[in-house]
Tab-separated table of C-alpha atoms and ligand atoms in Angstrom:
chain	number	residue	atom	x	y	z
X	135	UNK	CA	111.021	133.101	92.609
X	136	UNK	CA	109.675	129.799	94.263
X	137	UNK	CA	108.774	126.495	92.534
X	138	UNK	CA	106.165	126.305	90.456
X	139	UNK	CA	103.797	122.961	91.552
X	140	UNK	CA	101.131	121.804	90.180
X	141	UNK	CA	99.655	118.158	92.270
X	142	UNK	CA	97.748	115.598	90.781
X	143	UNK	CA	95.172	113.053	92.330
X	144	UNK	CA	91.816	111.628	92.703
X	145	UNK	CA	89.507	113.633	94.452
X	146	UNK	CA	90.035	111.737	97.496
X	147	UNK	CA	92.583	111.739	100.372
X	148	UNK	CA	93.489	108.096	99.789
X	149	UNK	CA	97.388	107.838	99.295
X	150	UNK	CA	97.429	111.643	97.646
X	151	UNK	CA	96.544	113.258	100.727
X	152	UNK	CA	100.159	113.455	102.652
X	153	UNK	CA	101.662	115.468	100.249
X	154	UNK	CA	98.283	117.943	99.980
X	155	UNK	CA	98.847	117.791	104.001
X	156	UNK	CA	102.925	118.660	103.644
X	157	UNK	CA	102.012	122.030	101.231
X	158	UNK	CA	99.456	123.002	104.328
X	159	UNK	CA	101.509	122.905	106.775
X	160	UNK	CA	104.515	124.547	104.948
X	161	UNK	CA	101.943	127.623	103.664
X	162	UNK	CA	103.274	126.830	100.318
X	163	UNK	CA	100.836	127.741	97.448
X	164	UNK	CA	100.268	125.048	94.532
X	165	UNK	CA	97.453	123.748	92.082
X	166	UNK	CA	95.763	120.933	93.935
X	167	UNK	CA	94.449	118.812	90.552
X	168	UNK	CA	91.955	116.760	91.444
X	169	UNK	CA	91.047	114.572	88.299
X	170	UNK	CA	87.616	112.980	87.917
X	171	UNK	CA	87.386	109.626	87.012
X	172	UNK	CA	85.572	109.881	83.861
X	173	UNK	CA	88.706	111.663	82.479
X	174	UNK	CA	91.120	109.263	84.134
X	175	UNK	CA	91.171	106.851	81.156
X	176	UNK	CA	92.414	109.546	78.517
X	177	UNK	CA	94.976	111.330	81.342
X	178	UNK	CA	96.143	107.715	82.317
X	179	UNK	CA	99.020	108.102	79.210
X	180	UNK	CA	100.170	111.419	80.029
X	181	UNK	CA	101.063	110.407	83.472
X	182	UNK	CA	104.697	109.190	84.399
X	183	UNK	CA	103.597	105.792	85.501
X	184	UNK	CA	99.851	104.861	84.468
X	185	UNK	CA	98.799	106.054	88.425
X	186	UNK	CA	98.103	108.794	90.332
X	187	UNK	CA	99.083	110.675	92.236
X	188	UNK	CA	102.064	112.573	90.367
X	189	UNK	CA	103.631	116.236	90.952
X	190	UNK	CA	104.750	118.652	88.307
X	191	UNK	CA	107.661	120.736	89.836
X	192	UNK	CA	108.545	123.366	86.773
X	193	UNK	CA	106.805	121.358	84.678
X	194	UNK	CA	108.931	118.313	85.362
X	195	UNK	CA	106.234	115.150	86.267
X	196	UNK	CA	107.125	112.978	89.009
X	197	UNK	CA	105.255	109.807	90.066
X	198	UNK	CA	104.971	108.294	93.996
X	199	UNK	CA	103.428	109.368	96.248
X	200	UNK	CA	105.913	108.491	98.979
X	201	UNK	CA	108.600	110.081	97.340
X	202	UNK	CA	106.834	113.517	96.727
X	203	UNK	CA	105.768	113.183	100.013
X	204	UNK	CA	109.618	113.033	101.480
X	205	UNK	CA	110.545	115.535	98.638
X	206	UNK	CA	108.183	118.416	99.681
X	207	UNK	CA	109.191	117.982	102.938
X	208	UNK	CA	112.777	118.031	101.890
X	209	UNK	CA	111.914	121.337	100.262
X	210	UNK	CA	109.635	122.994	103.009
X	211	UNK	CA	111.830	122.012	106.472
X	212	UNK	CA	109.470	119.466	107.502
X	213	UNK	CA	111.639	116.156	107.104
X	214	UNK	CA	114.375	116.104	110.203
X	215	UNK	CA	117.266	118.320	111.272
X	216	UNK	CA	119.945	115.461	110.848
X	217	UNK	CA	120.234	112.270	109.148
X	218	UNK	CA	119.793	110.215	112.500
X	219	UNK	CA	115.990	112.226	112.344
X	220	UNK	CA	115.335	111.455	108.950
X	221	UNK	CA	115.889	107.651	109.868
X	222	UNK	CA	113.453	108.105	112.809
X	223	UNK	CA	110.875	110.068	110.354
X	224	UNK	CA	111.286	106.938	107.748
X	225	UNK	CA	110.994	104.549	110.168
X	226	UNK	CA	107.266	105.910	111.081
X	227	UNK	CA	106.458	106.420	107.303
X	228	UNK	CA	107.765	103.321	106.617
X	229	UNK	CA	105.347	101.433	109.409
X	230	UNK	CA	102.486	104.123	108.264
X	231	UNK	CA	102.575	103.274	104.746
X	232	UNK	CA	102.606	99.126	105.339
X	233	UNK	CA	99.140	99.557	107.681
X	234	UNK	CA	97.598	101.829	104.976
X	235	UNK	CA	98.593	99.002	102.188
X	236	UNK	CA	96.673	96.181	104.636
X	237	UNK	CA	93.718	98.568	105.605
X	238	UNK	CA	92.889	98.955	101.699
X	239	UNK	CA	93.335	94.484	101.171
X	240	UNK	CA	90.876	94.191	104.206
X	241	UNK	CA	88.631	96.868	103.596
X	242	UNK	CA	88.223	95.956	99.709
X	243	UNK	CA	88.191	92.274	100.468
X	244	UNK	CA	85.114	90.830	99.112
X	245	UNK	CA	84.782	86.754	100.435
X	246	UNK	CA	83.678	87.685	103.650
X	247	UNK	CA	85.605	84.482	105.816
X	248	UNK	CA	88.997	85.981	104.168
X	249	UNK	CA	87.891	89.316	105.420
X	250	UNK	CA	87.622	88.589	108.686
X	251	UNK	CA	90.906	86.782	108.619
X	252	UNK	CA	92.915	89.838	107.310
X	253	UNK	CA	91.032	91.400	109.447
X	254	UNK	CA	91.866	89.955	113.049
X	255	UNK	CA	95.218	89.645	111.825
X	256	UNK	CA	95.192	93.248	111.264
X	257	UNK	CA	93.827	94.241	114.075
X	258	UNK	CA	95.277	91.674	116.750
X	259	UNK	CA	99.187	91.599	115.137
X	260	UNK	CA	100.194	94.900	113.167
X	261	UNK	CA	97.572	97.447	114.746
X	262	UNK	CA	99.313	96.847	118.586
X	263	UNK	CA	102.994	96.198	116.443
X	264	UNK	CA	102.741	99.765	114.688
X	265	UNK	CA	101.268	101.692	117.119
X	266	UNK	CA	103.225	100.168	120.323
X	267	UNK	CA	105.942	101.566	118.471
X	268	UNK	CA	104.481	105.018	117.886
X	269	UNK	CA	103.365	105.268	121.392
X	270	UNK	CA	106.998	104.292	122.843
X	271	UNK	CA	108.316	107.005	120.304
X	272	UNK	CA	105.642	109.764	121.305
X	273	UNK	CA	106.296	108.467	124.980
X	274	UNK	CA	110.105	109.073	124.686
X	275	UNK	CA	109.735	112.799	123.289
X	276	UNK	CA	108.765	115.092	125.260
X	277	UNK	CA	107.859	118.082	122.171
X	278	UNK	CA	104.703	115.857	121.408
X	279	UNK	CA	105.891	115.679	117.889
X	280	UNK	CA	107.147	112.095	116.233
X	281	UNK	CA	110.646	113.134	116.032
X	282	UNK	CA	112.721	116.277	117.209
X	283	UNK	CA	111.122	119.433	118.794
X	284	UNK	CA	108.786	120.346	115.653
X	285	UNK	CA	106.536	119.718	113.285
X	286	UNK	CA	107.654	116.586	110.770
X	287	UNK	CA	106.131	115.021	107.820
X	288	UNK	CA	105.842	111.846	109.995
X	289	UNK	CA	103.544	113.208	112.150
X	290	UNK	CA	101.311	114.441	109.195
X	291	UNK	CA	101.550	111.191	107.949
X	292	UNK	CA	100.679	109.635	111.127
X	293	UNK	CA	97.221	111.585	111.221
X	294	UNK	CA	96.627	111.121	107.773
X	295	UNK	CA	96.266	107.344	108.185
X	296	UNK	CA	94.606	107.962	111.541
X	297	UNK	CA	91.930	109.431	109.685
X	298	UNK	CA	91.801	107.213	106.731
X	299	UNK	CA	91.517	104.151	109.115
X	300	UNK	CA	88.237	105.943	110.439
X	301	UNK	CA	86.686	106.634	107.411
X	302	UNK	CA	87.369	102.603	106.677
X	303	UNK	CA	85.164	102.369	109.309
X	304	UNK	CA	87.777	100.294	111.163
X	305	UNK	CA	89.418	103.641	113.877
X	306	UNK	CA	91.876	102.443	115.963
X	307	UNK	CA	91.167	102.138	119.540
X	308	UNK	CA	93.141	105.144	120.411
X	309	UNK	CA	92.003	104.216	124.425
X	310	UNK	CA	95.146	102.073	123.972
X	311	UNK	CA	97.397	104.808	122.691
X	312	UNK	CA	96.837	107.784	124.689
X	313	UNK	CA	99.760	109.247	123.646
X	314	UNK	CA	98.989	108.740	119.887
X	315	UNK	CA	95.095	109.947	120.304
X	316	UNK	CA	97.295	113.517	122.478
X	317	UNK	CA	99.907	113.928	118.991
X	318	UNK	CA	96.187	113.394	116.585
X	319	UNK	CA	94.998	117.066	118.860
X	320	UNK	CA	97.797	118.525	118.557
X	321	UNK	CA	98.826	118.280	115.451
X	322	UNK	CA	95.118	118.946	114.195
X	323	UNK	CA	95.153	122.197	116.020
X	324	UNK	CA	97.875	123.809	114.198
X	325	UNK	CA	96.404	126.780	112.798
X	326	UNK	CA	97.331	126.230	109.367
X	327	UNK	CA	96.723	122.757	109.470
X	328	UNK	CA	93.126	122.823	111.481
X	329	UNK	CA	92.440	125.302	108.306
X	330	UNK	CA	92.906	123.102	105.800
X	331	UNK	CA	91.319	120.267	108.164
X	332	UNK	CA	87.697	122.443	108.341
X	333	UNK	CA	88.431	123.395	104.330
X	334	UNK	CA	89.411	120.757	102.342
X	335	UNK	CA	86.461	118.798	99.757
X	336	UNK	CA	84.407	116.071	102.045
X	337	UNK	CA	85.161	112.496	100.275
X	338	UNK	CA	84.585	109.246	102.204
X	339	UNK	CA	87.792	107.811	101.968
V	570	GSH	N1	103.067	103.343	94.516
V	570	GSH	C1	102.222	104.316	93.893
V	570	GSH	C2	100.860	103.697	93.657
V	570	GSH	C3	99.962	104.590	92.838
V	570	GSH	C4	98.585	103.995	92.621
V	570	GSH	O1	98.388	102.771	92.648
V	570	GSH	N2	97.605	104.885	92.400
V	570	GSH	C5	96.258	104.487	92.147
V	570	GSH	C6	95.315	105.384	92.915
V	570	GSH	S1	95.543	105.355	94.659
V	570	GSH	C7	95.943	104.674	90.673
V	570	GSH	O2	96.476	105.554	90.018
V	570	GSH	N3	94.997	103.868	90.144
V	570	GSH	C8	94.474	104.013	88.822
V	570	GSH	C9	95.157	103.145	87.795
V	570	GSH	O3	96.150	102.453	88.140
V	570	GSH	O4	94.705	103.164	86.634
V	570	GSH	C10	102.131	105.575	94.783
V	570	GSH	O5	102.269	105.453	96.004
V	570	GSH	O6	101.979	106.681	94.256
C-alpha cells in the first residue's frame, strides 16, 4: 500500500508550492492542508519547527520545505537518474531558492530608497547571474528539460519561481531567456501539470 501524506501550508503558493507541484506531476494522491491564518497561532506548537510548511508521511511530521521538496521527488522518480544529475538538479534549486529568498526582502521592503537598491541589485546582478546559467543549461540539453531527458523537480521548481516572480509584480524579462520562457511552455503543458495549473485555489502570491 503507498504512503500515506498529508501536506501542510498557507493557502498560498509561496515556498509550499514545489512540493504541491512534485505530487502533480507524480499523480500521487495526498491531503493538501491549507491552514488559515486565524488558526495559525494555536497550530504553530504542534508543528515540528514553529513554520510552515511541514509533511506528515505515516504520520511522521517533517519540517522544510526544500527538503520535502527533494524527498518527494526522491520518492516519485522526479530527482535525477545518477548522482552527477542530482548535483545538476541541486545546483538549479540551489540558485532558485537564493532568488526566491531576495524577491521576498525586495518585495516586502518598506523604506522605499532601500527598495530600489535591493532592487537594481536584484535585477541588474543575480537576475542575468541565475538565469544566464539556466539558459546555458537549457541551451546545452537538447530534451528541453533542466537536466537529463525528463521531467525533474528542478524544472518544477524553476516555473514555480517563474511564476511567483510575476505575481511580485517584478516577471523576469524572459525576451532575454528564450530558452527559459520555451522550458516555462513546456513544462506548463504537461497534461497533469497544466491540470493542476487551470485547478489549483487563485492566491496572489
Ligand atoms: N526554511 C523554512 C522556512 C519556513 C518559514 O519561514 N515558513 C513561514 C511561511 S513561508 C512561516 O511558517 N511563518 C509563520 C511563522 O513563522 O510563525 C522552509 O523552507 O520551510
Amino acid at each position: 500500500m503507498g504512503k500515506k501524506y498529508v501536506y501542510h501550508y498557507f493557502n498560498l503558493k509561496g515556498r509550499g508550492e514545489t512540493p504541491r507541484l512534485i505530487f502533480a506531476a507524480a499523480g500521487v494522491e495526498y491531503t493538501d492542508n491549507r491552514v488559515e491564518f486565524s488558526d495559525w497561532p494555536k497550530i504553530k506548537e504542534t508543528t515540528p519547527l514553529g513554520s510552515l510548511p511541514y509533511l506528515e508521511v505515516d504520520g511522521q511530521k517533517f519540517p522544510e520545505s526544500v527538503a520535502i521538496a527533494r524527498y518527494l521527488a526522491n520518492e516519485f522518480g522526479l530527482a535525477g537518474k545518477s548522482n552527477l544529475e542530482k548535483l545538476k538538479i541541486d545546483v538549479i534549486v540551489d540558485l532558485l531558492i537564493a532568488v526566491r529568498e531576495s524577491a521576498g526582502t525586495v518585495h516586502f521592503e518598506q523604506d522605499e530608497a532601500k527598495k530600489a537598491e535591493l532592487m537594481k541589485k536584484f535585477n541588474e546582478e543575480q537576475i542575468p547571474k541565475c538565469f544566464g546559467y539556466i539558459e546555458k543549461t537549457l541551451s546545452e540539453n537538447s530534451s528541453g528539460f533542466l537536466v537529463g531527458n525528463k521531467l525533474t523537480w528542478a524544472d518544477l521548481a524553476l516555473i514555480d519561481l517563474d511564476a511567483m516572480l510575476g505575481n511580485f509584480g517584478n516577471p523576469i524579462n524572459l525576451d532575454k531567456f528564450p530558452k527559459v520562457a520555451a522550458h516555462r511552455k513546456q513544462v506548463e503543458a504537461l497534461p497533469r501539470i497544466s491540470k493542476y495549473l487551470k485547478n489549483r485555489p487563485v492566491t496572489p502570491y
